[in-house]
mmCIF file with all atom_site columns, C-alpha atoms in Angstrom:
data_model
loop_
_atom_site.group_PDB
_atom_site.id
_atom_site.type_symbol
_atom_site.label_atom_id
_atom_site.label_alt_id
_atom_site.label_comp_id
_atom_site.label_asym_id
_atom_site.label_entity_id
_atom_site.label_seq_id
_atom_site.pdbx_PDB_ins_code
_atom_site.Cartn_x
_atom_site.Cartn_y
_atom_site.Cartn_z
_atom_site.occupancy
_atom_site.B_iso_or_equiv
_atom_site.pdbx_formal_charge
_atom_site.auth_seq_id
_atom_site.auth_comp_id
_atom_site.auth_asym_id
_atom_site.auth_atom_id
_atom_site.pdbx_PDB_model_num
ATOM 1   C CA . ALA A 1 1   ? 50.532 23.067 0.035   1.00 76.00 ? 1   ALA A CA 1
ATOM 2   C CA . GLN A 1 2   ? 52.612 21.066 2.499   1.00 81.00 ? 2   GLN A CA 1
ATOM 3   C CA . SER A 1 3   ? 56.415 21.151 3.128   1.00 89.00 ? 3   SER A CA 1
ATOM 4   C CA . VAL A 1 4   ? 59.078 19.372 4.842   1.00 94.00 ? 4   VAL A CA 1
ATOM 5   C CA . SER A 1 5   ? 62.098 20.658 6.573   1.00 94.00 ? 5   SER A CA 1
ATOM 6   C CA . GLN A 1 6   ? 65.379 18.638 7.493   1.00 95.00 ? 6   GLN A CA 1
ATOM 7   C CA . HIS A 1 7   ? 67.477 20.830 9.415   1.00 86.00 ? 7   HIS A CA 1
ATOM 8   C CA . ASN A 1 8   ? 70.525 18.599 9.344   1.00 87.00 ? 8   ASN A CA 1
ATOM 9   C CA . HIS A 1 9   ? 72.255 19.030 5.835   1.00 91.00 ? 9   HIS A CA 1
ATOM 10  C CA . HIS A 1 10  ? 75.445 16.944 6.736   1.00 95.00 ? 10  HIS A CA 1
ATOM 11  C CA . VAL A 1 11  ? 75.916 14.665 9.764   1.00 97.00 ? 11  VAL A CA 1
ATOM 12  C CA . ILE A 1 12  ? 79.248 12.870 10.325  1.00 97.00 ? 12  ILE A CA 1
ATOM 13  C CA . LEU A 1 13  ? 79.455 10.208 12.992  1.00 97.00 ? 13  LEU A CA 1
ATOM 14  C CA . SER A 1 14  ? 81.594 7.449  14.098  1.00 97.00 ? 14  SER A CA 1
ATOM 15  C CA . GLU A 1 15  ? 80.618 3.867  13.972  1.00 96.00 ? 15  GLU A CA 1
ATOM 16  C CA . ALA A 1 16  ? 78.475 2.778  16.798  1.00 96.00 ? 16  ALA A CA 1
ATOM 17  C CA . ALA A 1 17  ? 77.129 6.386  17.619  1.00 97.00 ? 17  ALA A CA 1
ATOM 18  C CA . SER A 1 18  ? 73.449 7.265  17.980  1.00 97.00 ? 18  SER A CA 1
ATOM 19  C CA . LEU A 1 19  ? 71.605 8.796  14.997  1.00 97.00 ? 19  LEU A CA 1
ATOM 20  C CA . GLU A 1 20  ? 68.823 11.277 15.177  1.00 97.00 ? 20  GLU A CA 1
ATOM 21  C CA . LEU A 1 21  ? 67.878 13.150 11.924  1.00 97.00 ? 21  LEU A CA 1
ATOM 22  C CA . GLY A 1 22  ? 65.283 15.677 12.263  1.00 96.00 ? 22  GLY A CA 1
ATOM 23  C CA . CYS A 1 23  ? 62.321 16.041 9.919   1.00 97.00 ? 23  CYS A CA 1
ATOM 24  C CA . ASN A 1 24  ? 59.234 18.781 10.555  1.00 96.00 ? 24  ASN A CA 1
ATOM 25  C CA . TYR A 1 25  ? 56.400 19.240 8.310   1.00 95.00 ? 25  TYR A CA 1
ATOM 26  C CA . SER A 1 26  ? 53.840 21.901 7.612   1.00 92.00 ? 26  SER A CA 1
ATOM 27  C CA . TYR A 1 27  ? 50.430 20.952 6.657   1.00 88.00 ? 27  TYR A CA 1
ATOM 28  C CA . GLY A 1 28  ? 46.825 21.643 8.107   1.00 81.00 ? 28  GLY A CA 1
ATOM 29  C CA . GLY A 1 29  ? 45.433 18.098 7.950   1.00 85.00 ? 29  GLY A CA 1
ATOM 30  C CA . THR A 1 30  ? 46.453 14.672 8.387   1.00 87.00 ? 30  THR A CA 1
ATOM 31  C CA . VAL A 1 31  ? 49.438 13.166 6.414   1.00 89.00 ? 31  VAL A CA 1
ATOM 32  C CA . ASN A 1 32  ? 51.456 9.898  5.652   1.00 90.00 ? 32  ASN A CA 1
ATOM 33  C CA . LEU A 1 33  ? 54.952 10.000 6.482   1.00 93.00 ? 33  LEU A CA 1
ATOM 34  C CA . PHE A 1 34  ? 57.918 8.416  5.155   1.00 94.00 ? 34  PHE A CA 1
ATOM 35  C CA . TRP A 1 35  ? 61.877 8.247  5.318   1.00 96.00 ? 35  TRP A CA 1
ATOM 36  C CA . TYR A 1 36  ? 63.603 7.070  2.238   1.00 96.00 ? 36  TYR A CA 1
ATOM 37  C CA . VAL A 1 37  ? 67.396 6.344  1.800   1.00 96.00 ? 37  VAL A CA 1
ATOM 38  C CA . GLN A 1 38  ? 69.670 6.650  -1.082  1.00 93.00 ? 38  GLN A CA 1
ATOM 39  C CA . TYR A 1 39  ? 72.954 4.698  -0.758  1.00 94.00 ? 39  TYR A CA 1
ATOM 40  C CA . PRO A 1 40  ? 75.645 6.170  -2.928  1.00 90.00 ? 40  PRO A CA 1
ATOM 41  C CA . GLY A 1 41  ? 74.942 5.631  -6.804  1.00 85.00 ? 41  GLY A CA 1
ATOM 42  C CA . GLN A 1 42  ? 71.666 3.908  -6.095  1.00 87.00 ? 42  GLN A CA 1
ATOM 43  C CA . HIS A 1 43  ? 67.988 4.685  -6.158  1.00 85.00 ? 43  HIS A CA 1
ATOM 44  C CA . LEU A 1 44  ? 65.809 5.684  -3.549  1.00 91.00 ? 44  LEU A CA 1
ATOM 45  C CA . GLN A 1 45  ? 64.467 2.933  -1.127  1.00 92.00 ? 45  GLN A CA 1
ATOM 46  C CA . LEU A 1 46  ? 61.867 3.158  1.572   1.00 93.00 ? 46  LEU A CA 1
ATOM 47  C CA . LEU A 1 47  ? 63.133 2.935  5.213   1.00 95.00 ? 47  LEU A CA 1
ATOM 48  C CA . LEU A 1 48  ? 59.954 3.231  6.902   1.00 94.00 ? 48  LEU A CA 1
ATOM 49  C CA . LYS A 1 49  ? 56.618 4.644  6.832   1.00 93.00 ? 49  LYS A CA 1
ATOM 50  C CA . TYR A 1 50  ? 53.833 6.097  9.025   1.00 93.00 ? 50  TYR A CA 1
ATOM 51  C CA . PHE A 1 51  ? 50.122 5.901  8.199   1.00 89.00 ? 51  PHE A CA 1
ATOM 52  C CA . SER A 1 52  ? 48.401 5.501  11.674  1.00 89.00 ? 52  SER A CA 1
ATOM 53  C CA . GLY A 1 53  ? 48.261 3.688  14.773  1.00 91.00 ? 53  GLY A CA 1
ATOM 54  C CA . ASP A 1 54  ? 51.503 3.485  17.162  1.00 94.00 ? 54  ASP A CA 1
ATOM 55  C CA . PRO A 1 55  ? 53.457 6.731  16.561  1.00 95.00 ? 55  PRO A CA 1
ATOM 56  C CA . LEU A 1 56  ? 56.806 4.754  16.868  1.00 96.00 ? 56  LEU A CA 1
ATOM 57  C CA . VAL A 1 57  ? 57.523 2.904  13.657  1.00 96.00 ? 57  VAL A CA 1
ATOM 58  C CA . LYS A 1 58  ? 60.299 0.495  12.877  1.00 95.00 ? 58  LYS A CA 1
ATOM 59  C CA . GLY A 1 59  ? 61.721 -0.024 9.521   1.00 94.00 ? 59  GLY A CA 1
ATOM 60  C CA . ILE A 1 60  ? 64.584 -1.756 7.817   1.00 92.00 ? 60  ILE A CA 1
ATOM 61  C CA . LYS A 1 61  ? 68.280 -2.283 9.087   1.00 94.00 ? 61  LYS A CA 1
ATOM 62  C CA . GLY A 1 62  ? 67.412 -1.229 12.710  1.00 95.00 ? 62  GLY A CA 1
ATOM 63  C CA . PHE A 1 63  ? 66.103 2.338  11.859  1.00 97.00 ? 63  PHE A CA 1
ATOM 64  C CA . GLU A 1 64  ? 63.025 3.860  13.689  1.00 97.00 ? 64  GLU A CA 1
ATOM 65  C CA . ALA A 1 65  ? 61.002 7.025  13.650  1.00 98.00 ? 65  ALA A CA 1
ATOM 66  C CA . GLU A 1 66  ? 58.734 8.709  15.976  1.00 96.00 ? 66  GLU A CA 1
ATOM 67  C CA . PHE A 1 67  ? 55.676 10.634 14.653  1.00 95.00 ? 67  PHE A CA 1
ATOM 68  C CA . ILE A 1 68  ? 54.882 13.558 17.334  1.00 95.00 ? 68  ILE A CA 1
ATOM 69  C CA . LYS A 1 69  ? 51.713 15.120 15.847  1.00 92.00 ? 69  LYS A CA 1
ATOM 70  C CA . SER A 1 70  ? 51.940 18.034 18.382  1.00 93.00 ? 70  SER A CA 1
ATOM 71  C CA . LYS A 1 71  ? 55.270 19.095 17.039  1.00 94.00 ? 71  LYS A CA 1
ATOM 72  C CA . PHE A 1 72  ? 54.661 18.047 13.668  1.00 95.00 ? 72  PHE A CA 1
ATOM 73  C CA . SER A 1 73  ? 57.910 15.872 13.555  1.00 96.00 ? 73  SER A CA 1
ATOM 74  C CA . PHE A 1 74  ? 58.942 12.709 12.366  1.00 97.00 ? 74  PHE A CA 1
ATOM 75  C CA . ASN A 1 75  ? 62.539 12.110 13.264  1.00 97.00 ? 75  ASN A CA 1
ATOM 76  C CA . LEU A 1 76  ? 64.540 9.119  12.243  1.00 97.00 ? 76  LEU A CA 1
ATOM 77  C CA . ARG A 1 77  ? 66.777 7.418  14.857  1.00 97.00 ? 77  ARG A CA 1
ATOM 78  C CA . LYS A 1 78  ? 69.343 4.540  15.121  1.00 97.00 ? 78  LYS A CA 1
ATOM 79  C CA . PRO A 1 79  ? 71.055 3.636  18.155  1.00 97.00 ? 79  PRO A CA 1
ATOM 80  C CA . SER A 1 80  ? 74.240 2.369  16.678  1.00 97.00 ? 80  SER A CA 1
ATOM 81  C CA . VAL A 1 81  ? 75.106 3.276  13.127  1.00 97.00 ? 81  VAL A CA 1
ATOM 82  C CA . GLN A 1 82  ? 77.461 1.340  10.948  1.00 97.00 ? 82  GLN A CA 1
ATOM 83  C CA . TRP A 1 83  ? 79.704 2.501  8.114   1.00 96.00 ? 83  TRP A CA 1
ATOM 84  C CA . SER A 1 84  ? 77.131 0.952  5.638   1.00 96.00 ? 84  SER A CA 1
ATOM 85  C CA . ASP A 1 85  ? 74.526 3.560  6.941   1.00 97.00 ? 85  ASP A CA 1
ATOM 86  C CA . THR A 1 86  ? 76.549 6.157  4.830   1.00 97.00 ? 86  THR A CA 1
ATOM 87  C CA . ALA A 1 87  ? 73.770 7.636  2.380   1.00 97.00 ? 87  ALA A CA 1
ATOM 88  C CA . GLU A 1 88  ? 71.517 10.465 1.866   1.00 95.00 ? 88  GLU A CA 1
ATOM 89  C CA . TYR A 1 89  ? 68.250 10.280 3.756   1.00 97.00 ? 89  TYR A CA 1
ATOM 90  C CA . PHE A 1 90  ? 65.079 12.121 2.861   1.00 96.00 ? 90  PHE A CA 1
ATOM 91  C CA . CYS A 1 91  ? 61.908 12.560 4.912   1.00 96.00 ? 91  CYS A CA 1
ATOM 92  C CA . ALA A 1 92  ? 58.649 12.840 2.903   1.00 94.00 ? 92  ALA A CA 1
ATOM 93  C CA . VAL A 1 93  ? 55.075 13.686 3.630   1.00 92.00 ? 93  VAL A CA 1
ATOM 94  C CA . THR A 1 94  ? 51.817 13.344 1.420   1.00 88.00 ? 94  THR A CA 1
ATOM 95  C CA . PRO A 1 95  ? 48.364 14.384 2.550   1.00 84.00 ? 95  PRO A CA 1
ATOM 96  C CA . LYS A 1 96  ? 45.927 11.471 3.551   1.00 80.00 ? 96  LYS A CA 1
ATOM 97  C CA . GLY A 1 97  ? 43.345 11.096 0.725   1.00 72.00 ? 97  GLY A CA 1
ATOM 98  C CA . GLY A 1 98  ? 44.984 13.597 -1.576  1.00 64.00 ? 98  GLY A CA 1
ATOM 99  C CA . GLY A 1 99  ? 46.877 11.451 -3.939  1.00 67.00 ? 99  GLY A CA 1
ATOM 100 C CA . ASN A 1 100 ? 50.325 9.961  -3.746  1.00 70.00 ? 100 ASN A CA 1
ATOM 101 C CA . LYS A 1 101 ? 52.101 13.276 -4.323  1.00 80.00 ? 101 LYS A CA 1
ATOM 102 C CA . LEU A 1 102 ? 55.159 13.324 -2.263  1.00 87.00 ? 102 LEU A CA 1
ATOM 103 C CA . THR A 1 103 ? 56.955 16.298 -0.873  1.00 91.00 ? 103 THR A CA 1
ATOM 104 C CA . PHE A 1 104 ? 60.237 15.742 -0.150  1.00 93.00 ? 104 PHE A CA 1
ATOM 105 C CA . GLY A 1 105 ? 62.833 17.418 2.481   1.00 94.00 ? 105 GLY A CA 1
ATOM 106 C CA . THR A 1 106 ? 66.092 18.691 0.958   1.00 93.00 ? 106 THR A CA 1
ATOM 107 C CA . GLY A 1 107 ? 67.848 15.404 2.307   1.00 94.00 ? 107 GLY A CA 1
ATOM 108 C CA . THR A 1 108 ? 70.566 14.802 4.997   1.00 96.00 ? 108 THR A CA 1
ATOM 109 C CA . GLN A 1 109 ? 73.829 13.274 4.081   1.00 95.00 ? 109 GLN A CA 1
ATOM 110 C CA . LEU A 1 110 ? 75.268 10.956 6.727   1.00 97.00 ? 110 LEU A CA 1
ATOM 111 C CA . LYS A 1 111 ? 78.784 9.882  6.695   1.00 97.00 ? 111 LYS A CA 1
ATOM 112 C CA . VAL A 1 112 ? 79.878 7.342  9.048   1.00 97.00 ? 112 VAL A CA 1
ATOM 113 C CA . GLU A 1 113 ? 83.265 6.957  9.761   1.00 96.00 ? 113 GLU A CA 1
ATOM 114 C CA . LEU A 1 114 ? 85.329 3.989  11.001  1.00 91.00 ? 114 LEU A CA 1
ATOM 115 C CA . ASP B 2 1   ? 63.959 -1.538 -7.843  1.00 49.00 ? 1   ASP B CA 1
ATOM 116 C CA . ALA B 2 2   ? 64.617 -3.829 -10.742 1.00 68.00 ? 2   ALA B CA 1
ATOM 117 C CA . ASP B 2 3   ? 60.631 -3.518 -11.471 1.00 91.00 ? 3   ASP B CA 1
ATOM 118 C CA . VAL B 2 4   ? 61.148 0.228  -12.521 1.00 95.00 ? 4   VAL B CA 1
ATOM 119 C CA . THR B 2 5   ? 63.562 0.889  -15.151 1.00 95.00 ? 5   THR B CA 1
ATOM 120 C CA . GLN B 2 6   ? 64.779 4.098  -16.693 1.00 96.00 ? 6   GLN B CA 1
ATOM 121 C CA . THR B 2 7   ? 66.551 4.747  -20.079 1.00 96.00 ? 7   THR B CA 1
ATOM 122 C CA . PRO B 2 8   ? 69.202 5.769  -20.809 1.00 96.00 ? 8   PRO B CA 1
ATOM 123 C CA . ARG B 2 9   ? 70.972 5.766  -17.492 1.00 95.00 ? 9   ARG B CA 1
ATOM 124 C CA . ASN B 2 10  ? 73.186 8.728  -18.494 1.00 96.00 ? 10  ASN B CA 1
ATOM 125 C CA . ARG B 2 11  ? 72.834 11.158 -21.104 1.00 97.00 ? 11  ARG B CA 1
ATOM 126 C CA . ILE B 2 12  ? 74.923 14.212 -22.145 1.00 97.00 ? 12  ILE B CA 1
ATOM 127 C CA . THR B 2 13  ? 73.108 16.536 -24.590 1.00 96.00 ? 13  THR B CA 1
ATOM 128 C CA . LYS B 2 14  ? 73.599 20.201 -25.741 1.00 96.00 ? 14  LYS B CA 1
ATOM 129 C CA . THR B 2 15  ? 71.593 23.283 -25.171 1.00 97.00 ? 15  THR B CA 1
ATOM 130 C CA . GLY B 2 16  ? 68.385 23.231 -27.367 1.00 97.00 ? 16  GLY B CA 1
ATOM 131 C CA . LYS B 2 17  ? 68.442 19.699 -27.850 1.00 97.00 ? 17  LYS B CA 1
ATOM 132 C CA . ARG B 2 18  ? 64.928 17.711 -27.614 1.00 96.00 ? 18  ARG B CA 1
ATOM 133 C CA . ILE B 2 19  ? 65.545 14.740 -25.008 1.00 96.00 ? 19  ILE B CA 1
ATOM 134 C CA . MET B 2 20  ? 63.181 12.051 -24.082 1.00 97.00 ? 20  MET B CA 1
ATOM 135 C CA . LEU B 2 21  ? 63.632 9.949  -20.870 1.00 98.00 ? 21  LEU B CA 1
ATOM 136 C CA . GLU B 2 22  ? 61.678 6.732  -20.648 1.00 97.00 ? 22  GLU B CA 1
ATOM 137 C CA . CYS B 2 23  ? 60.418 4.788  -17.636 1.00 98.00 ? 23  CYS B CA 1
ATOM 138 C CA . SER B 2 24  ? 58.908 1.476  -17.535 1.00 97.00 ? 24  SER B CA 1
ATOM 139 C CA . GLN B 2 25  ? 57.420 -0.659 -14.892 1.00 96.00 ? 25  GLN B CA 1
ATOM 140 C CA . THR B 2 26  ? 56.344 -4.297 -14.488 1.00 95.00 ? 26  THR B CA 1
ATOM 141 C CA . LYS B 2 27  ? 54.790 -3.573 -10.983 1.00 92.00 ? 27  LYS B CA 1
ATOM 142 C CA . GLY B 2 28  ? 51.234 -3.126 -12.447 1.00 92.00 ? 28  GLY B CA 1
ATOM 143 C CA . HIS B 2 29  ? 51.001 0.315  -10.741 1.00 91.00 ? 29  HIS B CA 1
ATOM 144 C CA . ASP B 2 30  ? 48.361 2.567  -12.061 1.00 91.00 ? 30  ASP B CA 1
ATOM 145 C CA . ARG B 2 31  ? 50.335 5.687  -10.802 1.00 92.00 ? 31  ARG B CA 1
ATOM 146 C CA . MET B 2 32  ? 53.585 6.861  -12.221 1.00 95.00 ? 32  MET B CA 1
ATOM 147 C CA . TYR B 2 33  ? 55.572 10.124 -11.279 1.00 95.00 ? 33  TYR B CA 1
ATOM 148 C CA . TRP B 2 34  ? 58.719 11.910 -12.689 1.00 97.00 ? 34  TRP B CA 1
ATOM 149 C CA . TYR B 2 35  ? 60.952 13.759 -10.009 1.00 96.00 ? 35  TYR B CA 1
ATOM 150 C CA . ARG B 2 36  ? 64.299 15.708 -10.603 1.00 96.00 ? 36  ARG B CA 1
ATOM 151 C CA . GLN B 2 37  ? 67.009 15.767 -7.768  1.00 93.00 ? 37  GLN B CA 1
ATOM 152 C CA . ASP B 2 38  ? 69.299 18.535 -7.292  1.00 92.00 ? 38  ASP B CA 1
ATOM 153 C CA . PRO B 2 39  ? 72.158 18.687 -4.667  1.00 86.00 ? 39  PRO B CA 1
ATOM 154 C CA . GLY B 2 40  ? 70.701 20.705 -1.529  1.00 85.00 ? 40  GLY B CA 1
ATOM 155 C CA . LEU B 2 41  ? 67.001 20.710 -3.150  1.00 88.00 ? 41  LEU B CA 1
ATOM 156 C CA . GLY B 2 42  ? 66.041 16.989 -2.392  1.00 89.00 ? 42  GLY B CA 1
ATOM 157 C CA . LEU B 2 43  ? 63.612 15.638 -4.924  1.00 92.00 ? 43  LEU B CA 1
ATOM 158 C CA . ARG B 2 44  ? 60.853 17.852 -6.556  1.00 94.00 ? 44  ARG B CA 1
ATOM 159 C CA . LEU B 2 45  ? 57.795 16.733 -8.472  1.00 94.00 ? 45  LEU B CA 1
ATOM 160 C CA . ILE B 2 46  ? 57.887 17.310 -12.122 1.00 96.00 ? 46  ILE B CA 1
ATOM 161 C CA . TYR B 2 47  ? 54.658 15.581 -13.468 1.00 96.00 ? 47  TYR B CA 1
ATOM 162 C CA . TYR B 2 48  ? 52.471 12.660 -12.218 1.00 94.00 ? 48  TYR B CA 1
ATOM 163 C CA . SER B 2 49  ? 49.910 10.589 -13.863 1.00 94.00 ? 49  SER B CA 1
ATOM 164 C CA . PHE B 2 50  ? 47.248 8.375  -12.096 1.00 90.00 ? 50  PHE B CA 1
ATOM 165 C CA . ASP B 2 51  ? 46.396 6.476  -14.991 1.00 90.00 ? 51  ASP B CA 1
ATOM 166 C CA . VAL B 2 52  ? 46.736 6.467  -18.953 1.00 92.00 ? 52  VAL B CA 1
ATOM 167 C CA . LYS B 2 53  ? 44.358 9.416  -19.399 1.00 92.00 ? 53  LYS B CA 1
ATOM 168 C CA . ASP B 2 54  ? 45.075 11.412 -16.569 1.00 93.00 ? 54  ASP B CA 1
ATOM 169 C CA . ILE B 2 55  ? 48.168 13.588 -16.357 1.00 95.00 ? 55  ILE B CA 1
ATOM 170 C CA . ASN B 2 56  ? 49.084 16.363 -13.997 1.00 94.00 ? 56  ASN B CA 1
ATOM 171 C CA . LYS B 2 57  ? 51.659 18.989 -13.588 1.00 94.00 ? 57  LYS B CA 1
ATOM 172 C CA . GLY B 2 58  ? 53.997 19.112 -10.394 1.00 92.00 ? 58  GLY B CA 1
ATOM 173 C CA . GLU B 2 59  ? 55.706 21.767 -8.798  1.00 90.00 ? 59  GLU B CA 1
ATOM 174 C CA . ILE B 2 60  ? 58.458 22.374 -11.462 1.00 95.00 ? 60  ILE B CA 1
ATOM 175 C CA . SER B 2 61  ? 56.725 21.279 -14.804 1.00 95.00 ? 61  SER B CA 1
ATOM 176 C CA . ASP B 2 62  ? 57.725 24.408 -16.983 1.00 95.00 ? 62  ASP B CA 1
ATOM 177 C CA . GLY B 2 63  ? 60.045 23.092 -19.702 1.00 95.00 ? 63  GLY B CA 1
ATOM 178 C CA . TYR B 2 64  ? 58.896 19.678 -19.515 1.00 97.00 ? 64  TYR B CA 1
ATOM 179 C CA . SER B 2 65  ? 56.390 17.398 -21.068 1.00 97.00 ? 65  SER B CA 1
ATOM 180 C CA . VAL B 2 66  ? 55.156 13.739 -20.647 1.00 97.00 ? 66  VAL B CA 1
ATOM 181 C CA . SER B 2 67  ? 53.402 11.044 -22.332 1.00 97.00 ? 67  SER B CA 1
ATOM 182 C CA . ARG B 2 68  ? 51.711 8.160  -20.740 1.00 96.00 ? 68  ARG B CA 1
ATOM 183 C CA . GLN B 2 69  ? 51.867 5.626  -23.540 1.00 91.00 ? 69  GLN B CA 1
ATOM 184 C CA . ALA B 2 70  ? 50.317 2.664  -21.489 1.00 94.00 ? 70  ALA B CA 1
ATOM 185 C CA . GLN B 2 71  ? 49.933 1.828  -18.030 1.00 94.00 ? 71  GLN B CA 1
ATOM 186 C CA . ALA B 2 72  ? 53.473 0.720  -17.831 1.00 96.00 ? 72  ALA B CA 1
ATOM 187 C CA . LYS B 2 73  ? 55.178 3.513  -19.596 1.00 97.00 ? 73  LYS B CA 1
ATOM 188 C CA . PHE B 2 74  ? 55.755 7.056  -18.774 1.00 98.00 ? 74  PHE B CA 1
ATOM 189 C CA . SER B 2 75  ? 58.224 9.373  -20.893 1.00 98.00 ? 75  SER B CA 1
ATOM 190 C CA . LEU B 2 76  ? 59.548 12.585 -19.856 1.00 98.00 ? 76  LEU B CA 1
ATOM 191 C CA . SER B 2 77  ? 60.604 14.899 -22.413 1.00 98.00 ? 77  SER B CA 1
ATOM 192 C CA . LEU B 2 78  ? 62.701 18.149 -22.418 1.00 96.00 ? 78  LEU B CA 1
ATOM 193 C CA . GLU B 2 79  ? 61.469 19.902 -25.539 1.00 92.00 ? 79  GLU B CA 1
ATOM 194 C CA . SER B 2 80  ? 64.600 22.320 -25.738 1.00 96.00 ? 80  SER B CA 1
ATOM 195 C CA . ALA B 2 81  ? 67.197 21.426 -23.081 1.00 96.00 ? 81  ALA B CA 1
ATOM 196 C CA . ILE B 2 82  ? 68.843 23.965 -21.107 1.00 96.00 ? 82  ILE B CA 1
ATOM 197 C CA . PRO B 2 83  ? 71.958 23.943 -18.783 1.00 96.00 ? 83  PRO B CA 1
ATOM 198 C CA . ASN B 2 84  ? 69.728 24.411 -15.550 1.00 96.00 ? 84  ASN B CA 1
ATOM 199 C CA . GLN B 2 85  ? 67.855 20.953 -16.292 1.00 97.00 ? 85  GLN B CA 1
ATOM 200 C CA . THR B 2 86  ? 70.922 19.376 -15.425 1.00 97.00 ? 86  THR B CA 1
ATOM 201 C CA . ALA B 2 87  ? 69.892 17.022 -12.653 1.00 97.00 ? 87  ALA B CA 1
ATOM 202 C CA . LEU B 2 88  ? 69.183 13.468 -11.722 1.00 95.00 ? 88  LEU B CA 1
ATOM 203 C CA . TYR B 2 89  ? 65.679 12.416 -12.798 1.00 97.00 ? 89  TYR B CA 1
ATOM 204 C CA . PHE B 2 90  ? 63.910 9.494  -11.049 1.00 96.00 ? 90  PHE B CA 1
ATOM 205 C CA . CYS B 2 91  ? 60.729 7.625  -12.416 1.00 97.00 ? 91  CYS B CA 1
ATOM 206 C CA . ALA B 2 92  ? 58.382 6.132  -9.522  1.00 95.00 ? 92  ALA B CA 1
ATOM 207 C CA . THR B 2 93  ? 55.447 4.318  -9.389  1.00 94.00 ? 93  THR B CA 1
ATOM 208 C CA . SER B 2 94  ? 52.579 3.589  -6.682  1.00 90.00 ? 94  SER B CA 1
ATOM 209 C CA . VAL B 2 95  ? 49.393 1.502  -6.301  1.00 85.00 ? 95  VAL B CA 1
ATOM 210 C CA . ALA B 2 96  ? 46.190 3.556  -6.481  1.00 74.00 ? 96  ALA B CA 1
ATOM 211 C CA . ILE B 2 97  ? 44.917 2.580  -3.116  1.00 68.00 ? 97  ILE B CA 1
ATOM 212 C CA . SER B 2 98  ? 44.924 5.752  -1.209  1.00 59.00 ? 98  SER B CA 1
ATOM 213 C CA . SER B 2 99  ? 46.057 4.245  1.999   1.00 56.00 ? 99  SER B CA 1
ATOM 214 C CA . TYR B 2 100 ? 49.268 2.951  0.752   1.00 62.00 ? 100 TYR B CA 1
ATOM 215 C CA . ASN B 2 101 ? 51.228 5.682  -0.701  1.00 69.00 ? 101 ASN B CA 1
ATOM 216 C CA . GLU B 2 102 ? 54.584 4.204  -1.127  1.00 83.00 ? 102 GLU B CA 1
ATOM 217 C CA . GLN B 2 103 ? 56.511 5.095  -4.218  1.00 89.00 ? 103 GLN B CA 1
ATOM 218 C CA . PHE B 2 104 ? 59.018 2.630  -5.652  1.00 91.00 ? 104 PHE B CA 1
ATOM 219 C CA . PHE B 2 105 ? 61.643 4.411  -7.444  1.00 93.00 ? 105 PHE B CA 1
ATOM 220 C CA . GLY B 2 106 ? 63.670 3.470  -10.694 1.00 94.00 ? 106 GLY B CA 1
ATOM 221 C CA . PRO B 2 107 ? 67.525 3.655  -10.893 1.00 92.00 ? 107 PRO B CA 1
ATOM 222 C CA . GLY B 2 108 ? 67.298 7.345  -12.012 1.00 94.00 ? 108 GLY B CA 1
ATOM 223 C CA . THR B 2 109 ? 68.684 9.118  -15.338 1.00 96.00 ? 109 THR B CA 1
ATOM 224 C CA . ARG B 2 110 ? 71.738 11.555 -14.788 1.00 95.00 ? 110 ARG B CA 1
ATOM 225 C CA . LEU B 2 111 ? 71.349 14.178 -17.599 1.00 97.00 ? 111 LEU B CA 1
ATOM 226 C CA . THR B 2 112 ? 74.079 16.785 -18.381 1.00 97.00 ? 112 THR B CA 1
ATOM 227 C CA . VAL B 2 113 ? 73.123 19.778 -20.488 1.00 97.00 ? 113 VAL B CA 1
ATOM 228 C CA . LEU B 2 114 ? 75.995 21.579 -21.907 1.00 96.00 ? 114 LEU B CA 1
#
């Protein structure tokens, strides 16, 4: 079975700081990878996804993530965070062709201070 | 996402009571899922259904049951609620095309079991 690790549980940044959230997965085959965001009091929304092709994927609101197959990683980045980026971020993985069963990481709570 | 609705949004109940959480979707998706979210644990899959006649257990199905009444409706029941089932519950949907595993989430139901 697959698993996902997010090592940063809580991150506090000042506005305009750069962001990188780590995500590592464990699975023996090929996978699809996702980052979801949950703003306070809201449901999960897709930030970006990787299925194949260019390992650097761009999502909404200036976020991007890089898939490094050799490191089983899919880290989320943003060059300059805003206060409105305060949210919880979840990395998720699903095996290709194995159905849509997502396995989520435990989440990273990001707080951006003014 | 307004296309996936959950009722109720909040529920407080007592130990031993039977509770049903409902999920409806207007996205026309075949696949539906129930997750629970606990602080520090991320989202964990309870049950999933790939069509009306296909229901499968997720990683934490004990104490829960589901019913897929129609393509658009997927209900989660707690037969005899216990306090450690206090959590935020999310319903999600996805298309059946295996290459596109993005899931769309409802707004969540906050359940408290006293």
